[in-house]
Coordinates of C-alpha atoms and ligand atoms in Angstrom, one line a residue:
M1 CA 71.7 97.8 90.3
K2 CA 73.7 100.2 88.5
I3 CA 77.7 101.7 88.3
K4 CA 78.1 105.8 88.5
A5 CA 81.3 106.7 87.0
P6 CA 84.0 108.1 89.0
V7 CA 84.5 110.6 87.0
E8 CA 82.2 113.6 85.6
K9 CA 82.2 115.6 82.7
N10 CA 84.4 118.8 82.5
K11 CA 85.8 118.0 85.5
I12 CA 89.1 117.8 85.4
Y13 CA 91.5 115.6 86.8
T14 CA 95.2 114.9 87.9
V15 CA 96.3 111.2 86.2
K16 CA 99.2 109.3 85.6
I17 CA 99.4 107.7 82.0
E18 CA 100.1 104.3 82.0
D19 CA 99.0 102.7 78.4
L20 CA 98.9 103.7 75.2
T21 CA 96.0 102.3 73.1
Y22 CA 96.8 100.2 69.5
Q23 CA 95.4 104.2 68.4
G24 CA 97.8 106.1 70.3
M25 CA 95.7 107.2 72.7
G26 CA 96.7 107.4 76.3
V27 CA 95.5 105.9 79.2
A28 CA 94.5 106.6 82.5
K29 CA 93.0 105.1 85.8
I30 CA 91.1 106.1 88.3
E31 CA 89.5 104.3 90.2
H32 CA 90.2 101.0 87.7
F33 CA 87.9 103.2 85.5
P34 CA 89.8 103.9 81.9
I35 CA 89.8 107.4 80.3
F36 CA 91.3 107.3 76.9
I37 CA 93.2 110.5 76.4
A38 CA 94.7 111.7 73.0
D39 CA 97.8 113.3 72.6
S40 CA 99.4 111.9 76.0
I41 CA 102.2 109.6 77.0
P42 CA 103.0 106.7 79.5
G43 CA 104.6 108.0 82.1
E44 CA 103.6 111.2 82.0
K45 CA 101.0 113.5 84.9
I46 CA 98.6 115.1 83.4
E47 CA 95.3 117.5 84.2
S48 CA 92.5 116.2 82.1
K49 CA 89.5 117.4 81.6
I50 CA 87.0 115.4 80.9
T51 CA 84.8 115.6 77.5
K52 CA 82.4 112.2 77.1
V53 CA 81.3 109.8 80.0
Q54 CA 80.4 106.3 78.3
K55 CA 79.1 103.1 80.6
N56 CA 82.8 101.4 81.4
F57 CA 85.2 104.0 79.8
A58 CA 85.9 108.1 79.5
F59 CA 87.9 110.2 76.9
G60 CA 89.5 113.6 78.2
R61 CA 91.5 116.3 77.2
V62 CA 94.9 117.3 77.9
E63 CA 94.7 120.6 79.7
K64 CA 98.5 120.5 81.0
V65 CA 101.1 118.8 81.3
L66 CA 102.3 118.2 84.8
E67 CA 105.2 116.4 84.6
E68 CA 106.7 115.8 80.5
S69 CA 107.7 111.7 78.8
P70 CA 111.6 112.2 77.5
D71 CA 109.7 111.1 74.4
R72 CA 107.1 113.8 73.9
V73 CA 108.1 116.6 71.3
A74 CA 106.5 120.1 69.9
G75 CA 103.3 119.8 68.4
N76 CA 102.4 121.2 65.1
G77 CA 99.6 122.6 66.7
A78 CA 95.2 120.8 67.8
A79 CA 94.3 120.6 64.1
Y80 CA 96.8 117.7 63.5
T81 CA 95.7 116.0 66.4
Q82 CA 91.9 117.3 66.3
T83 CA 91.3 115.8 62.8
G84 CA 93.5 112.4 63.9
I85 CA 95.6 112.8 60.6
A86 CA 98.7 112.6 62.6
P87 CA 97.4 111.2 65.8
L88 CA 101.6 110.6 67.0
Q89 CA 103.2 113.6 66.0
H90 CA 103.8 114.7 69.4
L91 CA 106.0 111.6 69.2
T92 CA 109.8 111.0 68.9
Y93 CA 109.9 109.7 65.4
D94 CA 111.9 106.6 68.3
A95 CA 109.4 106.3 70.1
Q96 CA 107.0 105.9 67.4
L97 CA 108.9 103.3 65.7
K98 CA 109.6 101.1 69.3
F99 CA 105.1 101.5 70.0
K100 CA 105.3 99.7 67.1
Q101 CA 106.6 97.3 67.1
N102 CA 105.4 96.6 70.8
Q103 CA 102.0 96.9 69.0
I104 CA 103.1 93.7 67.6
N105 CA 104.9 91.6 70.9
N106 CA 102.1 92.6 72.6
L107 CA 99.4 90.6 70.3
L108 CA 102.2 88.2 70.5
K109 CA 101.8 87.5 74.0
K110 CA 98.3 87.6 74.1
S111 CA 97.6 85.2 72.0
H112 CA 101.0 82.8 73.9
L113 CA 103.6 83.7 71.3
E114 CA 106.2 85.2 72.1
K115 CA 108.6 82.9 71.0
I116 CA 108.4 84.8 68.2
E117 CA 110.6 87.8 67.8
V118 CA 109.9 90.9 66.6
A119 CA 112.5 93.2 64.8
D120 CA 113.1 96.7 65.4
T121 CA 110.4 98.9 62.8
I122 CA 112.4 100.1 59.2
G123 CA 111.6 103.4 59.9
M124 CA 112.2 106.4 58.1
E125 CA 115.0 109.4 57.4
D126 CA 112.4 111.9 57.5
P127 CA 109.1 111.0 58.5
T128 CA 107.2 114.1 57.0
G129 CA 105.6 115.0 53.7
Y130 CA 105.7 110.9 52.5
R131 CA 102.2 110.0 51.4
N132 CA 101.6 110.5 47.5
K133 CA 97.9 110.8 48.0
A134 CA 95.2 112.5 49.5
Q135 CA 91.2 112.6 49.9
I136 CA 89.7 116.0 51.1
P137 CA 86.2 116.7 51.9
V138 CA 85.4 119.6 50.3
R139 CA 82.5 121.6 52.5
K140 CA 81.8 125.4 53.1
I141 CA 82.2 127.1 56.1
K142 CA 81.0 131.0 57.0
G143 CA 80.0 131.3 53.0
Q144 CA 83.3 129.9 52.4
L145 CA 84.2 126.7 50.0
E146 CA 87.1 125.1 52.1
T147 CA 89.2 122.1 52.0
G148 CA 90.9 120.2 55.1
F149 CA 89.9 117.8 56.9
F150 CA 87.1 116.7 59.5
K151 CA 87.5 116.4 63.5
R152 CA 88.3 112.7 65.2
N153 CA 84.6 111.0 65.2
S154 CA 82.7 113.9 63.0
H155 CA 81.8 115.6 60.0
D156 CA 83.3 119.3 60.6
L157 CA 85.4 120.0 58.7
V158 CA 88.5 122.3 59.9
P159 CA 90.4 124.1 56.9
I160 CA 94.0 123.2 56.8
E161 CA 96.7 123.6 54.2
D162 CA 99.4 122.2 55.2
F163 CA 98.8 118.1 55.6
Y164 CA 101.9 117.5 57.2
I165 CA 102.0 114.1 55.9
Q166 CA 101.5 114.6 52.4
D167 CA 103.6 115.3 49.7
P168 CA 103.5 119.1 50.2
I169 CA 103.4 119.5 46.2
I170 CA 99.7 117.7 46.8
D171 CA 98.8 120.1 49.2
Q172 CA 100.0 122.9 46.3
V173 CA 98.3 121.0 44.5
I174 CA 94.7 121.2 46.6
V175 CA 94.4 124.7 47.5
K176 CA 95.2 125.7 43.5
V177 CA 91.9 123.0 42.9
R178 CA 90.4 125.5 45.7
D179 CA 91.3 128.5 44.2
I180 CA 89.8 127.8 40.9
L181 CA 86.3 125.6 42.7
R182 CA 86.1 129.3 44.7
E183 CA 86.6 131.3 41.5
Y184 CA 84.0 130.0 39.6
R185 CA 81.5 129.4 42.9
V186 CA 81.5 125.6 42.4
E187 CA 78.8 124.8 45.5
P188 CA 80.5 122.4 48.3
Y189 CA 78.7 119.5 49.1
D190 CA 76.2 119.3 51.8
E191 CA 75.8 116.0 53.0
I192 CA 72.8 116.8 55.6
N193 CA 70.6 118.3 52.9
H194 CA 72.3 115.8 50.2
K195 CA 72.9 119.3 48.0
G196 CA 75.5 120.8 46.4
I197 CA 77.9 120.1 43.8
I198 CA 81.7 118.7 45.1
R199 CA 82.5 116.3 47.6
N200 CA 85.8 115.6 47.4
I201 CA 88.9 116.3 45.6
M202 CA 91.8 113.2 45.3
V203 CA 95.4 113.7 44.4
R204 CA 98.0 110.8 43.9
R205 CA 101.2 112.1 42.6
G206 CA 104.0 109.8 41.5
R207 CA 107.0 110.3 43.5
R208 CA 109.1 109.5 40.8
S209 CA 107.6 110.7 38.0
G210 CA 105.9 113.9 39.2
Q211 CA 102.8 113.3 37.8
V212 CA 99.7 114.6 39.4
M213 CA 96.2 113.1 39.1
V214 CA 93.1 115.3 40.1
V215 CA 90.2 113.6 40.6
L216 CA 87.1 115.7 41.4
I217 CA 84.7 114.2 43.3
T218 CA 80.8 115.3 42.5
R219 CA 77.2 114.7 43.5
T220 CA 75.9 115.6 40.0
K221 CA 77.0 114.8 36.6
D222 CA 76.3 118.3 35.6
V223 CA 78.7 121.1 37.1
P224 CA 79.0 124.9 35.9
H225 CA 81.5 125.8 34.5
L226 CA 83.4 122.8 34.1
D227 CA 85.6 123.5 31.0
E228 CA 86.9 126.7 32.2
I229 CA 87.9 124.2 35.9
T230 CA 89.1 121.9 34.2
A231 CA 91.9 123.8 31.9
A232 CA 92.8 126.2 34.9
I233 CA 93.3 122.7 36.7
T234 CA 95.3 120.9 33.9
Q235 CA 97.8 124.6 33.9
I236 CA 99.2 123.5 37.8
D237 CA 101.8 122.0 37.6
G238 CA 102.4 118.7 37.2
V239 CA 99.1 117.5 36.2
V240 CA 98.6 114.8 33.5
S241 CA 95.1 113.9 34.5
V242 CA 91.9 115.4 35.4
I243 CA 89.6 113.1 36.3
Q244 CA 85.5 113.4 37.5
N245 CA 84.0 110.6 40.0
I246 CA 79.9 111.1 40.3
N247 CA 79.0 110.2 43.5
Y248 CA 74.8 109.9 43.8
K249 CA 74.7 108.5 46.7
Q250 CA 74.2 109.9 50.7
T251 CA 76.6 107.8 51.8
N252 CA 80.6 107.5 53.4
V253 CA 82.1 106.0 50.5
I254 CA 84.2 108.9 48.9
M255 CA 84.3 107.5 44.8
G256 CA 81.4 107.1 43.5
E257 CA 81.0 104.2 39.8
E258 CA 81.5 106.6 37.5
D259 CA 84.4 108.2 36.2
R260 CA 85.4 110.7 33.3
V261 CA 88.4 111.9 32.4
L262 CA 87.6 115.5 31.5
A263 CA 91.8 115.9 30.1
G264 CA 94.5 114.2 29.8
E265 CA 95.2 110.6 30.8
S266 CA 93.1 108.6 33.1
V267 CA 96.0 107.5 34.9
I268 CA 99.5 108.6 35.7
H269 CA 102.7 106.4 36.1
D270 CA 105.5 105.8 38.9
E271 CA 107.9 104.1 39.4
L272 CA 109.0 101.2 42.0
L273 CA 112.5 99.4 42.5
G274 CA 113.4 100.3 38.7
Q275 CA 110.0 99.5 36.4
D276 CA 107.9 101.8 35.7
F277 CA 103.8 101.3 36.3
I278 CA 100.3 102.8 35.6
I279 CA 98.1 103.5 38.0
S280 CA 94.9 104.6 38.0
A281 CA 91.9 106.7 40.1
H282 CA 90.6 103.4 41.5
S283 CA 93.4 101.4 42.2
F284 CA 94.6 101.0 45.3
Y285 CA 98.5 101.9 45.4
Q286 CA 100.8 101.5 48.6
V287 CA 100.7 105.3 49.9
N288 CA 104.4 105.8 51.0
P289 CA 106.7 104.8 48.0
L290 CA 110.0 104.9 49.7
Q291 CA 109.3 102.7 52.7
T292 CA 107.1 100.7 50.0
E293 CA 109.9 100.2 48.5
K294 CA 112.1 98.9 51.4
L295 CA 109.0 96.9 51.9
Y296 CA 108.9 94.9 48.7
Q297 CA 112.8 94.3 49.5
L298 CA 112.3 92.8 52.5
A299 CA 109.4 90.8 50.8
I300 CA 111.5 89.7 47.6
E301 CA 113.9 88.5 50.8
K302 CA 111.9 86.5 52.8
A303 CA 110.5 84.5 49.9
G304 CA 114.3 83.0 48.9
L305 CA 113.5 83.2 45.4
T306 CA 116.2 81.2 43.3
G307 CA 114.6 81.9 39.5
N308 CA 112.9 78.4 39.6
E309 CA 109.9 79.0 41.9
T310 CA 105.8 79.7 40.7
V311 CA 104.7 82.3 43.3
L312 CA 101.0 82.9 43.9
D313 CA 100.3 87.1 44.6
V314 CA 97.5 86.7 46.3
Y315 CA 95.7 90.5 46.5
S316 CA 97.7 91.6 43.6
G317 CA 96.6 95.2 43.5
I318 CA 98.4 96.9 40.7
G319 CA 100.8 93.8 40.4
T320 CA 104.0 96.0 42.2
I321 CA 104.9 93.1 43.8
S322 CA 104.4 90.7 41.3
L323 CA 106.2 92.1 39.2
A324 CA 108.9 92.7 41.7
M325 CA 109.0 89.3 42.1
A326 CA 108.5 87.9 38.6
Q327 CA 112.4 88.7 37.7
A328 CA 113.8 86.4 40.1
A329 CA 110.8 83.7 40.0
K330 CA 109.7 81.0 37.1
K331 CA 106.3 82.3 37.2
V332 CA 103.6 84.8 39.6
Y333 CA 100.1 84.4 39.9
G334 CA 98.2 87.3 41.1
V335 CA 94.5 87.5 41.9
E336 CA 92.2 90.9 42.7
I337 CA 89.2 92.3 43.3
V338 CA 89.3 95.5 41.7
K339 CA 89.1 95.2 37.8
E340 CA 90.2 98.7 37.2
A341 CA 93.7 97.7 39.0
V342 CA 93.7 93.9 37.3
Q343 CA 93.4 95.7 34.1
D344 CA 96.6 97.9 35.8
A345 CA 98.6 94.8 36.3
K346 CA 98.6 93.5 32.7
I347 CA 99.7 96.8 31.4
N348 CA 102.5 97.4 34.5
A349 CA 103.8 93.4 33.2
F350 CA 103.2 94.1 29.7
Q351 CA 105.2 97.4 30.0
N352 CA 107.9 95.9 32.4
N353 CA 108.0 92.6 29.7
A354 CA 107.3 91.2 32.5
T355 CA 105.8 88.0 29.9
N356 CA 105.8 85.5 33.4
T357 CA 103.0 86.7 35.1
E358 CA 99.4 86.1 34.9
F359 CA 96.4 87.9 36.5
V360 CA 93.0 87.5 37.4
V361 CA 89.9 89.1 38.3
G362 CA 88.1 87.7 41.7
K363 CA 87.9 87.1 44.8
A364 CA 91.2 85.9 46.8
E365 CA 88.5 83.1 49.1
D366 CA 87.3 82.4 45.4
Q367 CA 90.8 82.5 43.4
M368 CA 92.6 80.4 45.5
Q369 CA 90.4 77.8 45.9
T370 CA 90.2 77.4 42.2
W371 CA 94.2 77.2 41.9
Q372 CA 94.2 75.0 44.1
A373 CA 91.2 72.4 42.5
D374 CA 93.9 73.1 39.5
G375 CA 96.1 71.5 40.5
L376 CA 99.1 74.5 41.3
K377 CA 101.5 74.0 43.2
P378 CA 103.0 77.4 44.4
D379 CA 106.4 77.4 46.3
V380 CA 105.7 80.7 47.7
V381 CA 103.1 82.4 48.3
V382 CA 102.6 85.9 48.8
V383 CA 99.6 87.7 50.9
D384 CA 98.7 90.9 51.1
P385 CA 95.4 91.2 52.1
P386 CA 93.5 94.5 53.8
R387 CA 93.2 95.1 57.8
K388 CA 90.8 92.5 58.2
G389 CA 93.0 89.9 57.4
L390 CA 92.6 86.4 55.5
D391 CA 89.4 84.8 55.5
Q392 CA 89.8 81.0 56.7
S393 CA 89.4 79.3 53.4
V394 CA 92.4 81.1 52.1
I395 CA 94.2 80.1 54.6
D396 CA 92.7 76.1 54.5
A397 CA 93.6 76.8 50.0
T398 CA 97.2 78.1 51.0
V399 CA 97.9 74.8 53.3
A400 CA 96.5 72.4 50.8
M401 CA 98.4 73.3 47.8
Q402 CA 101.9 73.2 50.5
P403 CA 103.8 76.0 49.5
T404 CA 107.5 76.0 50.9
R405 CA 107.1 79.4 52.6
V406 CA 104.0 82.4 53.2
V407 CA 104.7 86.0 53.7
Y408 CA 102.4 88.0 55.3
V409 CA 102.6 91.3 53.9
S410 CA 99.9 92.6 57.1
C411 CA 98.9 96.1 57.3
N412 CA 97.0 95.1 60.9
P413 CA 98.9 92.7 63.5
A414 CA 95.8 92.4 65.6
T415 CA 94.6 90.8 62.3
L416 CA 98.3 89.4 61.2
V417 CA 98.7 87.5 64.7
R418 CA 95.0 85.9 64.4
D419 CA 96.1 84.2 61.4
I420 CA 99.4 82.9 62.0
E421 CA 97.1 80.8 64.8
R422 CA 95.4 79.6 62.0
F423 CA 98.5 78.4 60.2
G424 CA 100.2 76.8 63.2
E425 CA 97.1 74.9 63.6
Q426 CA 97.8 73.7 60.2
G427 CA 102.0 73.5 60.2
Y428 CA 103.4 76.6 59.2
D429 CA 105.6 78.4 61.6
V430 CA 107.6 81.6 62.2
N431 CA 111.2 80.8 62.5
Q432 CA 112.6 84.0 61.9
P433 CA 111.7 87.9 63.2
I434 CA 108.6 89.5 62.2
V435 CA 109.4 93.0 60.8
P436 CA 108.1 96.0 60.8
V437 CA 108.2 98.1 58.3
D438 CA 107.1 101.8 59.3
Q439 CA 104.8 102.8 56.5
F440 CA 102.6 106.0 58.0
P441 CA 104.6 108.1 60.4
Q442 CA 102.7 110.1 62.7
T443 CA 99.8 107.4 62.7
P444 CA 99.4 104.7 64.2
H445 CA 98.5 101.9 61.4
V446 CA 101.7 99.3 61.1
E447 CA 102.8 97.6 58.6
S448 CA 105.1 94.3 58.7
V449 CA 106.5 91.3 57.1
T450 CA 106.1 87.6 57.8
V451 CA 107.1 84.2 56.6
L452 CA 105.7 81.2 57.4
E453 CA 107.9 77.8 56.9
R454 CA 105.9 74.4 56.0
K455 CA 107.1 72.4 59.1
D456 CA 108.6 69.3 57.8
Ligands
LIG501 N1 100.1 94.1 47.1 C1 99.3 95.6 46.7 C2 98.1 95.1 46.6 C3 98.1 94.8 48.5 S1 96.3 96.4 49.3 C4 100.7 96.5 47.1 O1 101.2 96.7 48.0 O2 100.2 97.4 46.4 C5 95.4 95.1 49.3 C6 94.3 95.0 47.8 O3 93.3 94.1 48.0 C7 93.2 96.1 47.5 O4 94.1 96.0 45.6 C8 92.2 95.5 47.4 O5 91.6 96.2 46.3 C9 92.5 94.1 47.3 N2 91.3 93.2 47.8 C10 90.6 93.4 49.0 N3 90.0 92.1 49.7 C11 90.7 91.4 48.3 C12 89.0 90.3 48.5 N4 88.0 89.2 49.0 N5 89.4 88.8 47.0 C13 90.6 89.6 46.1 N6 91.4 90.9 46.6 C14 91.4 91.9 47.3

C-alpha cells in the first residue's frame, strides 16, 4: 500500500513550528508528516510553501510569519540562509546558545544519561566576524568570475562579498584576489566539464599576528600570468604567504596534494594563550581563535594538572593543546594523522621551548595501541577527534592504560554521547557538567568539553 503524503509541492500551508532539528531547521507536522523549514523557529505560526516532497518528509520555505517567536531577530537576507553560511542567524544569540545546550541534553536523554548535567554554553561577546579561515569557490556567472558560496545542497554559486561570520579582513582579501583574477582573465573552474583553471581561494589570517596566507587552488599547474597575479596578491595588506595548490581531480575535495610556494613563507604565525604557532596550508587550526582560548583553558583546568602528569593529546593537530598543557605537565605526547601538521607541531614545540613534548605522525587507532603496548601510563588523555568521534579501538586502548581522567573535546554531540556510553561500560563516568563552548556562532555546530573519570 502506498501512503500518500498529506502535502503537495508548491502549495502553501499554515503550520505551527514544533521543534528545531540539529541542523537548525524548524519542524512542523501535518497529519504526523514532518515538514522541515529553514529560517523558522519553534512556537511560530507560519505560511510555508512546500518545495520538495519525499516519502517520509517534506521541505518547505517560509512565505510569511504569522506569529513571530520572541527569539527571532532580523536576519541579513536570503543569501545567508540559502547558502547555509549562517543557518541560525534568525535566532537571537541567547537562543542559539540555549539551542546548543539543548542539543546535548536531548541526546543524553535519548541514551538515558539525563543524570549528566550540561552547563550553559559559553558564548562570544560579538558573535560575528570570527572565522579565521575561508575556502571560497570560484565560478563563472553570466560570463564573469565570481566568488561566493554554494546554495545549500547544490553547487550553484551565490556571489557574496560580506560573509558575516568571517574576519572582515579576510572578506576584503577575497574581493581583492577576485579582482586580480578578473583582471588577468583567469578562467574559473567549470566542474561539469572539468575545465577552467581557478577552483577555490583559501585565505587564512592570524587574528593576533595579522598575517595572511592566500592559497590559489587550481585545476592545472600552468596558470597564465601567474607571476603577475602573485606579485599583485603580495601587495595586499598582511599577505606573507602565497601558495598554489593543484587539484587535478574531478572531486568535491577542495585541496589537492601538490603545493608550491609562489611568494613569501609556506606558513603563517598566530598566537594562542601567549604561545606562538606556525600553521601550514594543510594543517587543521581552530577557526575561532577567541573561543579556542576559552576552550583550551577549560580543557587544561579540567585536566587537573599539577606539573607531574604524563598527558596524551590524541588528534593533536599543530600541537596547540599539547603546548598549552605542557606548561603544567611533566610530559605530553601527541598523535596526529596529517604529517604537515606534525611538522608544524614539532617546530611549534621548539620555538616555545616545550622540551617536554613528543609528536608522532599516525592514526590514533594504531598509535594508542602502540603506546599501550609500550607500557605508557598516562595520567590524563585528551581527545579532540573529528566529527565521527572515537574508534572503539581508541577507547579500548585508553581504558587499558588506566588514566585518572579523559578530557574529551568534541565537535559532534551525537558521537560524544555514544562515546560517553562506551566509556561508561568500561568504568569511566562523567561527574561534572559537560561545558559547551560556542566555536561556531550563527551555525548549528556544537563544541563541548567533557571530563570522564575512572571509578575507583
Ligand atoms: N587538537 C587540535 C586538532 C583537532 S581537529 C586543535 O585543537 O587544533 C582533529 C585533528 O584530528 C585534525 O588535525 C585531523 O587531521 C586529525 N585526525 C583525523 N583523523 C585522525 C586519525 N584517525 N588519527 C589521528 N589524527 C586524526
